[in-house]
Short mmCIF file of C-alpha atoms and ligand atoms in Angstrom, two decimals:
data_model
loop_
_atom_site.label_atom_id
_atom_site.label_comp_id
_atom_site.label_asym_id
_atom_site.label_seq_id
_atom_site.Cartn_x
_atom_site.Cartn_y
_atom_site.Cartn_z
CA MET A 337 -21.04 223.93 -91.86
CA SER A 338 -22.21 220.31 -91.46
CA ARG A 339 -25.73 219.57 -90.30
CA SER A 340 -27.68 216.55 -89.08
CA ALA A 341 -30.21 214.94 -91.37
CA ARG A 342 -33.73 216.18 -90.88
CA VAL A 343 -36.24 213.40 -90.44
CA PHE A 344 -39.94 214.14 -90.96
CA PRO A 345 -42.32 211.37 -89.90
CA SER A 346 -45.76 212.49 -91.07
CA GLN A 347 -48.34 213.58 -88.53
CA HIS A 348 -51.11 213.83 -91.10
CA PRO A 349 -54.33 211.96 -90.25
CA LEU A 350 -55.02 211.07 -93.89
CA ILE A 351 -51.60 209.47 -94.20
CA ARG A 352 -52.07 207.57 -90.92
CA HIS A 353 -55.46 206.27 -92.04
CA LYS A 354 -54.17 205.11 -95.42
CA LEU A 355 -51.05 203.61 -93.87
CA THR A 356 -53.23 201.38 -91.70
CA LEU A 357 -54.98 200.09 -94.82
CA LEU A 358 -51.61 199.48 -96.47
CA ARG A 359 -50.43 197.41 -93.51
CA ASP A 360 -53.58 195.27 -93.50
CA ARG A 361 -52.68 191.92 -95.04
CA ARG A 362 -56.20 191.64 -96.50
CA THR A 363 -55.61 194.66 -98.76
CA GLU A 364 -55.38 193.38 -102.34
CA PRO A 365 -52.89 194.60 -104.97
CA LYS A 366 -55.33 196.96 -106.75
CA LYS A 367 -56.26 198.75 -103.53
CA PHE A 368 -52.65 198.57 -102.33
CA ARG A 369 -51.46 200.37 -105.49
CA GLU A 370 -54.13 203.05 -105.08
CA LEU A 371 -53.05 203.64 -101.50
CA ILE A 372 -49.35 203.83 -102.40
CA ARG A 373 -50.25 206.42 -105.03
CA GLU A 374 -52.37 208.49 -102.62
CA VAL A 375 -49.93 208.38 -99.71
CA SER A 376 -47.11 209.34 -102.08
CA ILE A 377 -48.95 212.47 -103.23
CA LEU A 378 -49.52 213.51 -99.61
CA LEU A 379 -45.89 212.85 -98.67
CA ALA A 380 -44.63 214.75 -101.70
CA TYR A 381 -46.82 217.69 -100.68
CA GLU A 382 -44.98 217.76 -97.36
CA ALA A 383 -41.55 217.14 -98.92
CA THR A 384 -41.86 219.99 -101.41
CA ALA A 385 -42.92 222.69 -98.96
CA ASP A 386 -39.53 224.41 -99.27
CA LEU A 387 -39.17 224.45 -103.07
CA ALA A 388 -37.81 227.71 -104.40
CA TRP A 389 -40.11 230.10 -106.26
CA ARG A 390 -40.08 233.57 -107.75
CA GLU A 391 -42.74 236.21 -108.04
CA VAL A 392 -44.40 236.61 -111.42
CA GLU A 393 -47.34 238.59 -112.72
CA VAL A 394 -50.34 237.19 -114.52
CA HIS A 395 -53.43 238.78 -116.06
CA SER A 396 -56.60 237.34 -114.57
CA PRO A 397 -59.83 238.13 -116.48
CA LEU A 398 -60.22 241.13 -114.13
CA ALA A 399 -56.80 242.52 -113.28
CA LEU A 400 -53.09 242.06 -113.08
CA ALA A 401 -52.24 239.71 -110.20
CA LYS A 402 -49.03 238.86 -108.42
CA GLY A 403 -48.26 235.15 -108.57
CA HIS A 404 -45.53 232.59 -108.02
CA GLU A 405 -43.59 230.24 -110.23
CA LEU A 406 -41.33 227.36 -109.22
CA THR A 407 -37.73 227.95 -110.18
CA GLU A 408 -36.13 224.56 -109.57
CA LYS A 409 -36.25 221.63 -111.94
CA ILE A 410 -37.38 218.52 -110.09
CA GLY A 411 -36.26 214.95 -110.70
CA LEU A 412 -38.32 212.02 -109.45
CA VAL A 413 -36.05 209.04 -108.83
CA PRO A 414 -38.02 205.84 -108.20
CA VAL A 415 -36.03 202.87 -106.96
CA LEU A 416 -37.23 199.81 -108.89
CA ARG A 417 -39.39 198.02 -108.38
CA ALA A 418 -41.34 199.19 -105.38
CA GLY A 419 -40.70 202.90 -105.98
CA LEU A 420 -42.52 202.74 -109.32
CA GLY A 421 -45.93 202.94 -107.67
CA MET A 422 -44.98 206.24 -106.06
CA VAL A 423 -44.25 208.05 -109.34
CA GLU A 424 -47.51 208.53 -111.16
CA GLY A 425 -49.49 210.46 -108.55
CA ILE A 426 -46.59 212.76 -107.71
CA TRP A 427 -45.91 213.30 -111.40
CA GLU A 428 -49.48 214.45 -111.93
CA MET A 429 -48.89 217.13 -109.28
CA MET A 430 -45.66 218.27 -110.97
CA PRO A 431 -45.93 217.27 -114.62
CA THR A 432 -42.73 219.00 -115.72
CA ALA A 433 -40.60 216.84 -113.42
CA GLU A 434 -38.12 214.46 -115.02
CA VAL A 435 -38.23 210.80 -114.01
CA TRP A 436 -34.94 208.94 -113.64
CA HIS A 437 -35.25 205.26 -112.73
CA ILE A 438 -32.67 203.46 -110.60
CA GLY A 439 -32.71 199.66 -110.55
CA LEU A 440 -31.56 198.05 -107.31
CA TYR A 441 -32.52 194.86 -105.58
CA ARG A 442 -31.51 193.76 -102.15
CA ASP A 443 -29.57 190.49 -101.99
CA GLU A 444 -31.63 188.20 -99.77
CA ARG A 445 -28.64 186.86 -97.82
CA SER A 446 -26.25 189.78 -97.48
CA LEU A 447 -29.06 192.44 -97.59
CA LYS A 448 -26.66 194.51 -99.71
CA PRO A 449 -28.09 196.46 -102.67
CA VAL A 450 -27.22 195.20 -106.15
CA GLU A 451 -27.42 197.76 -108.97
CA TYR A 452 -28.96 196.63 -112.27
CA TYR A 453 -30.27 199.78 -113.96
CA ASN A 454 -28.92 203.32 -114.16
CA LYS A 455 -29.29 205.53 -117.24
CA LEU A 456 -28.46 208.87 -115.65
CA PRO A 457 -26.87 211.12 -118.28
CA ILE A 458 -23.36 212.48 -117.76
CA HIS A 459 -24.43 215.85 -116.41
CA PRO A 460 -27.23 216.54 -113.92
CA THR A 461 -30.39 217.94 -115.50
CA VAL A 462 -32.38 218.74 -112.34
CA GLN A 463 -31.84 220.81 -109.19
CA VAL A 464 -33.89 218.81 -106.68
CA CYS A 465 -34.11 215.01 -106.64
CA LEU A 466 -36.87 213.18 -104.79
CA VAL A 467 -35.77 209.57 -104.21
CA LEU A 468 -38.93 207.46 -104.11
CA ASP A 469 -38.93 204.10 -102.35
CA PRO A 470 -41.71 202.93 -100.01
CA MET A 471 -39.32 200.96 -97.78
CA LEU A 472 -36.26 202.15 -95.86
CA ALA A 473 -35.15 198.96 -94.12
CA THR A 474 -31.39 198.59 -93.53
CA GLY A 475 -30.94 201.79 -95.56
CA GLY A 476 -28.47 200.14 -97.95
CA SER A 477 -30.57 200.82 -101.08
CA ALA A 478 -31.26 204.44 -100.16
CA VAL A 479 -27.60 205.14 -99.37
CA ALA A 480 -26.53 203.53 -102.68
CA THR A 481 -29.11 205.59 -104.61
CA VAL A 482 -28.01 208.85 -102.99
CA ASP A 483 -24.36 207.90 -103.66
CA MET A 484 -25.22 207.52 -107.37
CA LEU A 485 -27.10 210.82 -107.48
CA LYS A 486 -24.30 212.71 -105.76
CA LYS A 487 -21.75 211.17 -108.12
CA TRP A 488 -24.01 212.39 -110.94
CA GLY A 489 -23.79 215.90 -109.49
CA ALA A 490 -27.23 216.27 -107.90
CA GLN A 491 -27.18 219.27 -105.54
CA ARG A 492 -30.26 218.77 -103.42
CA ILE A 493 -31.69 215.36 -102.60
CA LYS A 494 -34.65 214.32 -100.47
CA PHE A 495 -35.75 210.80 -99.61
CA VAL A 496 -39.51 210.17 -99.74
CA GLY A 497 -40.62 206.83 -98.33
CA ILE A 498 -43.57 205.24 -96.59
CA ILE A 499 -42.24 202.96 -93.86
CA ALA A 500 -38.78 203.08 -92.27
CA ALA A 501 -36.95 201.01 -89.70
CA PRO A 502 -34.93 202.99 -87.15
CA GLU A 503 -31.82 201.22 -88.52
CA GLY A 504 -32.47 202.60 -92.02
CA VAL A 505 -33.11 206.13 -90.83
CA GLN A 506 -29.88 206.08 -88.83
CA ARG A 507 -27.81 204.67 -91.69
CA LEU A 508 -29.11 207.11 -94.30
CA SER A 509 -28.78 210.10 -91.97
CA GLN A 510 -25.23 209.17 -91.01
CA ALA A 511 -24.11 208.54 -94.59
CA HIS A 512 -25.91 211.59 -96.01
CA PRO A 513 -26.74 214.16 -93.32
CA ASP A 514 -27.74 216.67 -96.01
CA VAL A 515 -30.60 214.47 -97.24
CA ASP A 516 -33.99 215.17 -95.66
CA ILE A 517 -36.05 212.06 -94.93
CA HIS A 518 -39.82 212.33 -95.42
CA ILE A 519 -41.55 209.20 -94.24
CA ALA A 520 -45.10 208.24 -93.30
CA VAL A 521 -43.92 206.36 -90.21
CA ILE A 522 -40.86 204.94 -88.43
CA ASP A 523 -41.60 201.41 -87.26
CA ASP A 524 -40.08 199.30 -84.47
CA HIS A 525 -37.26 197.14 -85.82
CA LEU A 526 -36.01 194.76 -88.53
CA THR A 527 -36.51 191.00 -88.40
CA PRO A 528 -33.37 189.11 -87.30
CA GLU A 529 -31.83 186.10 -89.10
CA PRO A 530 -34.39 183.25 -89.09
CA GLN A 531 -33.64 180.65 -86.41
CA ARG A 532 -36.16 177.97 -87.36
CA PRO A 533 -38.41 177.04 -90.30
CA GLY A 534 -41.41 179.37 -90.53
CA ASP A 535 -39.56 182.39 -89.16
CA PRO A 536 -39.94 185.49 -91.38
CA PRO A 537 -37.03 186.38 -93.67
CA HIS A 538 -34.19 188.55 -92.44
CA GLY A 539 -34.29 192.35 -92.72
CA PHE A 540 -38.04 193.00 -92.96
CA ILE A 541 -39.56 196.00 -91.21
CA VAL A 542 -41.76 195.12 -88.19
CA PRO A 543 -44.70 195.58 -88.08
CA GLY A 544 -44.26 197.04 -91.60
CA LEU A 545 -46.48 195.95 -94.46
CA GLY A 546 -44.61 192.99 -95.92
CA ASP A 547 -42.84 193.38 -99.28
CA ALA A 548 -44.08 196.57 -100.96
CA GLY A 549 -42.92 195.39 -104.40
CA ASP A 550 -44.64 192.02 -104.19
CA ARG A 551 -47.84 193.52 -102.78
CA GLN A 552 -48.09 196.10 -105.59
CA PHE A 553 -47.28 193.74 -108.41
CA GLY A 554 -49.15 190.70 -107.09
CA THR A 555 -45.98 188.61 -106.94
CA ALA A 556 -46.03 187.62 -103.28
C1 PRP B 1212 -36.97 196.71 -101.16
C2 PRP B 1212 -37.42 198.15 -101.03
C3 PRP B 1212 -36.13 198.91 -101.02
C4 PRP B 1212 -35.21 197.97 -100.30
C5 PRP B 1212 -35.14 198.42 -98.87
O1 PRP B 1212 -36.69 196.41 -102.47
O2 PRP B 1212 -38.29 198.56 -102.02
O3 PRP B 1212 -35.64 199.22 -102.31
O4 PRP B 1212 -35.79 196.65 -100.37
O5 PRP B 1212 -34.22 197.66 -98.19
P1 PRP B 1212 -32.88 198.25 -97.60
O6 PRP B 1212 -33.21 199.54 -96.95
O7 PRP B 1212 -32.47 197.18 -96.62
O8 PRP B 1212 -31.90 198.39 -98.72
P2 PRP B 1212 -36.37 194.92 -102.97
O9 PRP B 1212 -34.91 194.62 -102.92
O10 PRP B 1212 -37.26 193.95 -102.25
O11 PRP B 1212 -36.73 194.98 -104.50
P3 PRP B 1212 -38.13 195.18 -105.23
O12 PRP B 1212 -38.55 196.60 -104.98
O13 PRP B 1212 -37.77 194.92 -106.64
O14 PRP B 1212 -39.13 194.20 -104.67
#
């Protein structure tokens, strides 16, 4: 049976507070990277609430206790470059996860994703993939990443991002209705084609936070 994509904009006050600091153009790269890391951990906490587990027993110093153990192997899939900053904090929370990098950049004119790095092995090695990319703008990069993961054989995929445009949410949900979208916030719209000098570039999320890659790596 087909289903519609589930979209989860976060309601969490900590995420909202940190998101506001991320948007602030005065926030410098060091602080910006810290915030990306912290927001990513909080989003991953929400995105992993339905991971499968089994009951196990463990001896505490006092008695035998019933406990739980995760049963699914998790893959973190950061989309280069901007997704890199989302990995480390989440990885600390789930240190046995595998990290598979996907290199895509968005062509400035066509806004289409261009693949430049993919070292996925022939057979899938994980059961749940978390695609990590702070920005879901037109959705082209996210759709291309999920296409690659499905071709690889990934069974369960979730998108974890920080800011989305409605256009990106719609495109990803239509292309991949089985992929849950966990996002800090859905913003208003994307910038149109510039009409005169000084207009912002095409395809940026408004109000957004600018270019998440440039702001993390100090390359603005
Ligand atoms: C940004 C962002 C996403 C993509 C989103 O990356 O990190 O990967 O654009 O846009 P889309 O939804 O329209 O595809 P960018 O191409 O700027 O590369 P970078 O991360 O290397 O800066």
